[in-house]
PDB file of C-alpha atoms in Angstrom:
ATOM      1  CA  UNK E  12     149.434 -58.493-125.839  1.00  0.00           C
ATOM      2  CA  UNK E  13     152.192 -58.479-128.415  1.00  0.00           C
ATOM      3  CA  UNK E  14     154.779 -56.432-129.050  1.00  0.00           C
ATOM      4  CA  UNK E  15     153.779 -55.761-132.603  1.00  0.00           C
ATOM      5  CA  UNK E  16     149.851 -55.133-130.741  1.00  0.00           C
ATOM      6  CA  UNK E  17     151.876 -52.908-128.417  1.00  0.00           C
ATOM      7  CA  UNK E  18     153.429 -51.122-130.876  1.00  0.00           C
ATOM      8  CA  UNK E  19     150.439 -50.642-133.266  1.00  0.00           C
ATOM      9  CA  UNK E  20     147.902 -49.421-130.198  1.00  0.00           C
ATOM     10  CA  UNK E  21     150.769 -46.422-129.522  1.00  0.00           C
ATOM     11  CA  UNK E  22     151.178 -45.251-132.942  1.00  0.00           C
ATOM     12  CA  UNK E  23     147.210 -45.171-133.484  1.00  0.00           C
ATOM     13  CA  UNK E  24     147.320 -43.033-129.569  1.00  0.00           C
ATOM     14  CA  UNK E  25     149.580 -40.656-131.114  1.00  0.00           C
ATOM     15  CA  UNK E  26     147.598 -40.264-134.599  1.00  0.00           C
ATOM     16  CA  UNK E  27     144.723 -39.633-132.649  1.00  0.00           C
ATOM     17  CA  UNK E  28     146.224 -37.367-130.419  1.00  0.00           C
ATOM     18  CA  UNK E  29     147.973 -35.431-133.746  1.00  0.00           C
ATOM     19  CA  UNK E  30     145.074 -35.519-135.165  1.00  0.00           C
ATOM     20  CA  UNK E  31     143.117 -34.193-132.318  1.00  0.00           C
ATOM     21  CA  UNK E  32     145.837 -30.880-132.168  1.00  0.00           C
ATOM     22  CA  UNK E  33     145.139 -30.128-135.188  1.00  0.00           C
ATOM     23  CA  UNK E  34     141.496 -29.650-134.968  1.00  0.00           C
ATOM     24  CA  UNK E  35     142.295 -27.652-131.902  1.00  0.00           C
ATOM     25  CA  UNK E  36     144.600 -25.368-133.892  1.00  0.00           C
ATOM     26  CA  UNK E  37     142.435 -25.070-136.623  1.00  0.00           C
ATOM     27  CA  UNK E  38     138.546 -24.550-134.906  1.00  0.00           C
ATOM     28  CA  UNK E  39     140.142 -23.822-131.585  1.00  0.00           C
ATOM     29  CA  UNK E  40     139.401 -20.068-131.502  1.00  0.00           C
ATOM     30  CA  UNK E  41     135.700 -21.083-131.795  1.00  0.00           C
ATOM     31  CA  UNK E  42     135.558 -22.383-128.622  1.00  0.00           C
ATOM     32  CA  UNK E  43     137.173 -19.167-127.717  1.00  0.00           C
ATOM     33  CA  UNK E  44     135.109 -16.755-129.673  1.00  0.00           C
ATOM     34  CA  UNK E  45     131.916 -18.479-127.791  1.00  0.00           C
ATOM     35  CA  UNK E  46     133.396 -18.038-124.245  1.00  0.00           C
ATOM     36  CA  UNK E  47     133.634 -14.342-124.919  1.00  0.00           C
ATOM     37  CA  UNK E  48     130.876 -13.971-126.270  1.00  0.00           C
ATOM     38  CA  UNK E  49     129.093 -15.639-123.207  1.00  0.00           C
ATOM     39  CA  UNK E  50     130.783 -13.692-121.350  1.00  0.00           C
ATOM     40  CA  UNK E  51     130.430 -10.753-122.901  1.00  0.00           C
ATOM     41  CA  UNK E  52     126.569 -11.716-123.361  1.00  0.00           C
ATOM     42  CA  UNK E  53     126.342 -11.864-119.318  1.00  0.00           C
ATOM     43  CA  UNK E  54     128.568  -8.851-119.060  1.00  0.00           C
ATOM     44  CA  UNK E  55     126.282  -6.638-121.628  1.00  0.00           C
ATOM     45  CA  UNK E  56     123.219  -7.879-119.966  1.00  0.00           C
ATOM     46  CA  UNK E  57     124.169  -6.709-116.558  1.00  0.00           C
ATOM     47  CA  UNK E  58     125.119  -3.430-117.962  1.00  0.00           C
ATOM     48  CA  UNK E  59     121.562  -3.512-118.957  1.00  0.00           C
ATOM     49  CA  UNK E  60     119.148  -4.223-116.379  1.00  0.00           C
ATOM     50  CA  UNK E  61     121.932  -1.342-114.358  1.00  0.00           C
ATOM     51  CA  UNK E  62     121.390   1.458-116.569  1.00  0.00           C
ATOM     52  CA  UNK E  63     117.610   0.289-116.796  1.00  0.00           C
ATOM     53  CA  UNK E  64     117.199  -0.045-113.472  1.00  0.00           C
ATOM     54  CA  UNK E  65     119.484   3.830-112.780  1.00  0.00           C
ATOM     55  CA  UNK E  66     116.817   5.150-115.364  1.00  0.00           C
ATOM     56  CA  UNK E  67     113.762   4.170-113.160  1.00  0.00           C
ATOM     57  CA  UNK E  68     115.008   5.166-110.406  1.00  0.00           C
ATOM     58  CA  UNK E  69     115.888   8.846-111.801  1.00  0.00           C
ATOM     59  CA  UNK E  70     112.522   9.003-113.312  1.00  0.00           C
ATOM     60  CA  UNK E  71     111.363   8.285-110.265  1.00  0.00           C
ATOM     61  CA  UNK E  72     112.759  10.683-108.190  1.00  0.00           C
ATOM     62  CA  UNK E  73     112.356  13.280-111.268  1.00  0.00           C
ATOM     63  CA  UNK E  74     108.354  12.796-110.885  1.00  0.00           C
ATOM     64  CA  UNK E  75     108.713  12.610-106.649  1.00  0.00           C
ATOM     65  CA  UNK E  76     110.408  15.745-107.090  1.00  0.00           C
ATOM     66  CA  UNK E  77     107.925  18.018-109.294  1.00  0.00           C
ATOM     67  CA  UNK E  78     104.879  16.555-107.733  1.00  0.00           C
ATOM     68  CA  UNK E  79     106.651  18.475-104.371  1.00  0.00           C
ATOM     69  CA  UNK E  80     106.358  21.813-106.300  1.00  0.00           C
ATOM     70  CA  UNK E  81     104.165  23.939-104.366  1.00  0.00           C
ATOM     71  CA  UNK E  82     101.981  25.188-107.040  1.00  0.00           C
ATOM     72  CA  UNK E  83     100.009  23.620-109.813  1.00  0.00           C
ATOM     73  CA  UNK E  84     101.967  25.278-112.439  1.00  0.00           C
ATOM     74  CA  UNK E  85     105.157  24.732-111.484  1.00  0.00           C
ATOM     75  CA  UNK E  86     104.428  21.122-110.853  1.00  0.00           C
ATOM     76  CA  UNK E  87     103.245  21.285-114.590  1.00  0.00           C
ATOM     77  CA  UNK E  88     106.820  23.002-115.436  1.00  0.00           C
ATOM     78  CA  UNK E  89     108.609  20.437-114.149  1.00  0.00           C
ATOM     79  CA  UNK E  90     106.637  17.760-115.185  1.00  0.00           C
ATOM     80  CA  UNK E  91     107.243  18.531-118.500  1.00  0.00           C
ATOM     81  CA  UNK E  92     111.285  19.261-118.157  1.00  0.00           C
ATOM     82  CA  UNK E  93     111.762  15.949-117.648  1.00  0.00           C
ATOM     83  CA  UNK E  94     113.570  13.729-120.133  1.00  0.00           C
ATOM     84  CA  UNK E  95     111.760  10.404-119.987  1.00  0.00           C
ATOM     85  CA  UNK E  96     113.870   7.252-121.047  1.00  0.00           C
ATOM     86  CA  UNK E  97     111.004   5.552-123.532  1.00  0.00           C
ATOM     87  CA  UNK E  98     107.377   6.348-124.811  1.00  0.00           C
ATOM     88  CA  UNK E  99     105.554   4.389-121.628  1.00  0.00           C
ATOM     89  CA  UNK E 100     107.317   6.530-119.200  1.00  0.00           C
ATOM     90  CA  UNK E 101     106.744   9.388-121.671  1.00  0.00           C
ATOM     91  CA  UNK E 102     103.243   8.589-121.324  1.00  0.00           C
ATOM     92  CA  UNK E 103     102.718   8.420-117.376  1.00  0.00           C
ATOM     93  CA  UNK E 104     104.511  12.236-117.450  1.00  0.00           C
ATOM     94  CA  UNK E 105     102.467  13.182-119.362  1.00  0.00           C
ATOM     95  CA  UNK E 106      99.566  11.927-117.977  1.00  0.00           C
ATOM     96  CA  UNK E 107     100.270  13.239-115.028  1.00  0.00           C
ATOM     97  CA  UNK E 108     101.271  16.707-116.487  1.00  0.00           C
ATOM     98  CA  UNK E 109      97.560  16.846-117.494  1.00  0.00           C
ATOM     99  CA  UNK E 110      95.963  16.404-114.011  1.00  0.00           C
ATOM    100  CA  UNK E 111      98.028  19.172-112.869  1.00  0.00           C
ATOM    101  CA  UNK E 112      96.891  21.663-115.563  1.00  0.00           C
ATOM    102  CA  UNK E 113      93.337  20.706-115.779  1.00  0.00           C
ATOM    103  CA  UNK E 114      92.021  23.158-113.300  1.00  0.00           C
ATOM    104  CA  UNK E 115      94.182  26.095-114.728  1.00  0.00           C
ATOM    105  CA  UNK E 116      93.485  25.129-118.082  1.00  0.00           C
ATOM    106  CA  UNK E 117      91.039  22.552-118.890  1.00  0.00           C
ATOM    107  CA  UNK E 118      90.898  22.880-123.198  1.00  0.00           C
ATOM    108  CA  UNK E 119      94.788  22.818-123.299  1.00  0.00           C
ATOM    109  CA  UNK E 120      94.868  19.437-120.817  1.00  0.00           C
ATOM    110  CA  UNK E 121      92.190  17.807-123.153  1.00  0.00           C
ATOM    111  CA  UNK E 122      94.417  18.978-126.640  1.00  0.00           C
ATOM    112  CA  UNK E 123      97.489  17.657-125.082  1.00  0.00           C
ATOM    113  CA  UNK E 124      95.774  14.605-123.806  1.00  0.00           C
ATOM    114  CA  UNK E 125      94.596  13.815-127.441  1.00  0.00           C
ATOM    115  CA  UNK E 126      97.533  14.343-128.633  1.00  0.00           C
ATOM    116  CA  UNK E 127      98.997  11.742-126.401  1.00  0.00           C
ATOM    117  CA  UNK E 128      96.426   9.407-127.677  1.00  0.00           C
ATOM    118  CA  UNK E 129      97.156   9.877-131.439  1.00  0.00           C
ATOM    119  CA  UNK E 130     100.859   8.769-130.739  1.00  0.00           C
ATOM    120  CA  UNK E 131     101.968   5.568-132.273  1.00  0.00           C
ATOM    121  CA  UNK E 132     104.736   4.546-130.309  1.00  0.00           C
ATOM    122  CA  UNK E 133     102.905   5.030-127.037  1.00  0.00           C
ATOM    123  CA  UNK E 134     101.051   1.425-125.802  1.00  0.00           C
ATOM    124  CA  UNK E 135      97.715   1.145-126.284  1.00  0.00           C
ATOM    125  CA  UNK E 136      96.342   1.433-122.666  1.00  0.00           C
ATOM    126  CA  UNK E 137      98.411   4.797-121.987  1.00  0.00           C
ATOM    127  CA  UNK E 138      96.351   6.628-125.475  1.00  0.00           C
ATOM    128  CA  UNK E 139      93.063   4.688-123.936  1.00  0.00           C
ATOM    129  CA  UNK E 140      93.740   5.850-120.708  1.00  0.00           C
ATOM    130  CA  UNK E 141      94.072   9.682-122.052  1.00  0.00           C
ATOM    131  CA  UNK E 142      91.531   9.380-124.159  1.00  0.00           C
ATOM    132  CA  UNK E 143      89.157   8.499-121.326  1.00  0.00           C
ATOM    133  CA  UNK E 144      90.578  11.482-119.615  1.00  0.00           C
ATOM    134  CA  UNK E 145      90.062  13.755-122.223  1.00  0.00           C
ATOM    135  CA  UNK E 146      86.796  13.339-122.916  1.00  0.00           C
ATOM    136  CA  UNK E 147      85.996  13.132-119.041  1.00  0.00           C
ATOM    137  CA  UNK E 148      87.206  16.588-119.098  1.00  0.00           C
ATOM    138  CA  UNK E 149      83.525  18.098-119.828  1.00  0.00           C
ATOM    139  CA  UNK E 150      82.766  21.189-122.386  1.00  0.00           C
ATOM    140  CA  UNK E 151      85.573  23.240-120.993  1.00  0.00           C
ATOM    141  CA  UNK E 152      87.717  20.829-123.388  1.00  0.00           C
ATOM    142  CA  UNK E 153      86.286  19.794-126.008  1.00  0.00           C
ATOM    143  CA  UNK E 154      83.192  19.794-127.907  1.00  0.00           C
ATOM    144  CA  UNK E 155      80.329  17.041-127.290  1.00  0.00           C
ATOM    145  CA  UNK E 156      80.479  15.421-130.325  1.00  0.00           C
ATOM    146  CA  UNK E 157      84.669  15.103-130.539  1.00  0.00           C
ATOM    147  CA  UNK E 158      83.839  13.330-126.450  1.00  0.00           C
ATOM    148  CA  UNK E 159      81.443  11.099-128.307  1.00  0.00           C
ATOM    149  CA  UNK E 160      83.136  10.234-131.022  1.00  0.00           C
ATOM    150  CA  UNK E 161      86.196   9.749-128.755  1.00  0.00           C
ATOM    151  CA  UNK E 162      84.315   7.292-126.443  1.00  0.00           C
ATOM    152  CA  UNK E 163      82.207   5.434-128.918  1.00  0.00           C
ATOM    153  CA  UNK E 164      85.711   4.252-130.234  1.00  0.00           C
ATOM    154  CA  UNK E 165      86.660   3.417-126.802  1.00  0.00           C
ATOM    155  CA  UNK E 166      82.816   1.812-125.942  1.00  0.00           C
ATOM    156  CA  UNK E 167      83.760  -0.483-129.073  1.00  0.00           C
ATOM    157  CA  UNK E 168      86.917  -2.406-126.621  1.00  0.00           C
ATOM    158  CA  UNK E 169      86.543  -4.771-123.957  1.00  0.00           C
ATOM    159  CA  UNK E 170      87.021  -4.712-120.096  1.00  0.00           C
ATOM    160  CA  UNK E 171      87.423  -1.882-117.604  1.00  0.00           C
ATOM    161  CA  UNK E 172      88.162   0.974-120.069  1.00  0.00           C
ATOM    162  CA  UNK E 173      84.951   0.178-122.413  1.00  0.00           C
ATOM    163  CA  UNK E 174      82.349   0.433-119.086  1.00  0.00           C
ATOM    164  CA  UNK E 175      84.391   3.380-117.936  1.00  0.00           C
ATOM    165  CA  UNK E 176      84.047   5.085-121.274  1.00  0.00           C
ATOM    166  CA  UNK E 177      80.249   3.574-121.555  1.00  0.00           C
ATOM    167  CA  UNK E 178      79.837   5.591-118.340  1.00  0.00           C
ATOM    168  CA  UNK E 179      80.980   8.514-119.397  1.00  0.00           C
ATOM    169  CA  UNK E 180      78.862   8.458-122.920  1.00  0.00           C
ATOM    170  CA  UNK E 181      75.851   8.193-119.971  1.00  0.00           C
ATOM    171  CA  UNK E 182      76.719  11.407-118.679  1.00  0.00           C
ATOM    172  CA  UNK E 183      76.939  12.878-122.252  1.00  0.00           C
ATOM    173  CA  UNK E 184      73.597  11.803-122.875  1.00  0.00           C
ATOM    174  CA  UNK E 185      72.576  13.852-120.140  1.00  0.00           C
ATOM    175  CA  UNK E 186      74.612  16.709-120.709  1.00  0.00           C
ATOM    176  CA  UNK E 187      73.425  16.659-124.164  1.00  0.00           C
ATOM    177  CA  UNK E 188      69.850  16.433-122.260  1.00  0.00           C
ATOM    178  CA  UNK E 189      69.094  12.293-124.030  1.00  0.00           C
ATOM    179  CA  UNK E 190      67.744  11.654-120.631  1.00  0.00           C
ATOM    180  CA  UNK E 191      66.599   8.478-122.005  1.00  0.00           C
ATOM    181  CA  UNK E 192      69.675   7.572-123.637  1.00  0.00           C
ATOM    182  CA  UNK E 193      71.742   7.590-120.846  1.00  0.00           C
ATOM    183  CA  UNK E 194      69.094   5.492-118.210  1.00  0.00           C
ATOM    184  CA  UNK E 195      69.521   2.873-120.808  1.00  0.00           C
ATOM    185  CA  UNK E 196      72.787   2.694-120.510  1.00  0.00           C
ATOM    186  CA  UNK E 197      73.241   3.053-117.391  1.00  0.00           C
ATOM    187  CA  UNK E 198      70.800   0.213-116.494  1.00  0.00           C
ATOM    188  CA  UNK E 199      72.702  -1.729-118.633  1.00  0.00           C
ATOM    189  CA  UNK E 200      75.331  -1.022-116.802  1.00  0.00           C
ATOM    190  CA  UNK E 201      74.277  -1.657-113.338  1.00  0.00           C
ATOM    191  CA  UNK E 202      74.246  -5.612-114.836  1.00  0.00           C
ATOM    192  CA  UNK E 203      77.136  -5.301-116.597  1.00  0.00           C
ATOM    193  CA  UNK E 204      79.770  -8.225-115.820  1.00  0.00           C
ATOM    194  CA  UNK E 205      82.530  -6.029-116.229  1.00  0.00           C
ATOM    195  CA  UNK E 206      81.648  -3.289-114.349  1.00  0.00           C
ATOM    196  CA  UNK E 207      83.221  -2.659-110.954  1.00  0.00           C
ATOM    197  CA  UNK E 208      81.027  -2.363-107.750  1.00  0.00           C
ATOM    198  CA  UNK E 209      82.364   1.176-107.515  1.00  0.00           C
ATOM    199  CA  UNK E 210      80.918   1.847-110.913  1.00  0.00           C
ATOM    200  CA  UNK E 211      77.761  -0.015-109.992  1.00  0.00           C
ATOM    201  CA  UNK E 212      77.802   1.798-106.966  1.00  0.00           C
ATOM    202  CA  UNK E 213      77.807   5.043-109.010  1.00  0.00           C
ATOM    203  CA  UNK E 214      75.584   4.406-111.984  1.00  0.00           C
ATOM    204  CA  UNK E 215      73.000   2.906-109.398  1.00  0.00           C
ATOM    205  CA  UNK E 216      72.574   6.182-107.603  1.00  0.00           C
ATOM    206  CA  UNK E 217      72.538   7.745-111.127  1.00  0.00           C
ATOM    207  CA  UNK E 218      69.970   5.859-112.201  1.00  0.00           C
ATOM    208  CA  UNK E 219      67.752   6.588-109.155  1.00  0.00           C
ATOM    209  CA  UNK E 220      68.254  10.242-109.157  1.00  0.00           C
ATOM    210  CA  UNK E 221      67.066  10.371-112.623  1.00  0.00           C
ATOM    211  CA  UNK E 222      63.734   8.608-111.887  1.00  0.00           C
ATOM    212  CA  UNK E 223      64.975   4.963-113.145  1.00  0.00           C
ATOM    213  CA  UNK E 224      64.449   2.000-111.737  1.00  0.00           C
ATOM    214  CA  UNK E 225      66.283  -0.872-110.376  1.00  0.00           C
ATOM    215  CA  UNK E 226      65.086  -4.271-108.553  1.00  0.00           C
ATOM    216  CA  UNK E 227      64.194  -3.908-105.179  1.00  0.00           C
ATOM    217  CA  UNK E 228      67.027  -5.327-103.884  1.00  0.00           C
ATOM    218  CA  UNK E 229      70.007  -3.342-105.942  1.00  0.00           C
ATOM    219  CA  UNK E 230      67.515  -0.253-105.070  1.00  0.00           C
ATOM    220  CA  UNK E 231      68.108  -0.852-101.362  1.00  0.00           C
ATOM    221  CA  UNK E 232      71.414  -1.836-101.398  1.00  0.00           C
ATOM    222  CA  UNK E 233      72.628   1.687-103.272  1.00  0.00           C
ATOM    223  CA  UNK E 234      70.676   3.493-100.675  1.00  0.00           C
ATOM    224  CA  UNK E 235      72.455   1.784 -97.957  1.00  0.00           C
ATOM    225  CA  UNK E 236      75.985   2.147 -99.306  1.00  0.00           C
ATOM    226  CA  UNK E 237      74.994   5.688-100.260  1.00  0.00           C
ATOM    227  CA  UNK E 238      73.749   6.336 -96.377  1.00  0.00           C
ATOM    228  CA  UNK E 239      77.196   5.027 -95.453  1.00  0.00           C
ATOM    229  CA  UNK E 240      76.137   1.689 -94.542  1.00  0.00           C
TER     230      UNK E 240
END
């Protein structure tokens, strides 16, 4: 290589290189700005899943802690002086609220319980769930026809909480003496897919006790799990 090559190949190094600092002192703090914020990202993220995770756990030991109340109503009390972190948890408290004051005071459980149901920001299968609950409650809580019309919105769902609330409209029927009414359903659901083989288990027996009839094998095999066998 020639001088003059030499010459021309280090002048070009050091345009580049010139060239190069200046970018750097130009965009460098960029490349800065997105370290901290990665780091901070990381940072904030931890901080996060801590105070989530120190939130549980005092919710936790909050609902440990009134459940070990020795009477009903002071489990209720302290139930309800606790200061859940979001609706779901909101939710479960209250939910839980309500199966300690059912047996003091049934009508009050079932008002509360709808009024958990009717709550936006709760999710979906917590107002289900105490909905169901609600209108499981009986006459003590609410009228038949606010139960029906509270299940027949349920009965129009899918899965577990439709044949649970289907069950329930069964037992209305008979309450509301639709004897007829409620072996239909109930037959129906005896062959339901989505029903549980508890619920089978149940609505079979059900069904026999109220004269109905099922094939002579699901016949026997109710009265053998209902002997205990």
């Amino acid at each position: 290589m020639s001088d003059t090559d030499s010459f021309i190949n280090e002048v070009s190094e050091e345009v580049r290189r010139d060239r190069l600092f200046g970018l750097m002192r130009r965009y460098g703090w960029i490349a800065v700005l997105a370290v901290l914020l990665l780091v901070g990202g990381a940072a904030y993220n931890e901080w996060r899943k801590a105070n989530e995770r120190a939130a549980a756990e005092a919710l936790g030991d909050g609902i440990l802690a009134a459940l070990e109340q020795g009477e009903a109503e002071a489990r209720v009390t302290a139930l309800q002086a606790i200061d859940a972190p979001d609706p779901s948890a909101d939710a479960v408290v209250t939910l839980l609220a309500a199966g300690e004051s059912l047996g003091s005071d049934p009508k009050a459980t079932a008002e509360a319980l709808v009024a958990l149901a009717e709550r936006g920001d709760v999710p979906m299968v917590y107002r289900q769930i105490a909905t169901l609950k609600a209108a499981a409650i009986g006459e003590e809580g609410l009228a038949a026809e606010t139960r029906r019309e509270l299940l027949d919105g349920l009965a129009l769902g899918t899965g577990t909480i439709r044949v649970l609330a289907e069950e329930q409209l069964a037992y209305l029927d008979i309450e509301t003496g639709n004897q007829e009414a409620a072996l239909t359903r109930l037959e129906a659901l005896y062959v339901d897919a989505e029903a549980s083989e508890g619920l089978r288990q149940r609505v079979g027996q059900i069904v026999l006790a109220l004269g109905g009839e099922l094939s002579g094998e699901a016949a026997s095999d109710v009265a053998r799990q209902a002997d205990g066998g």
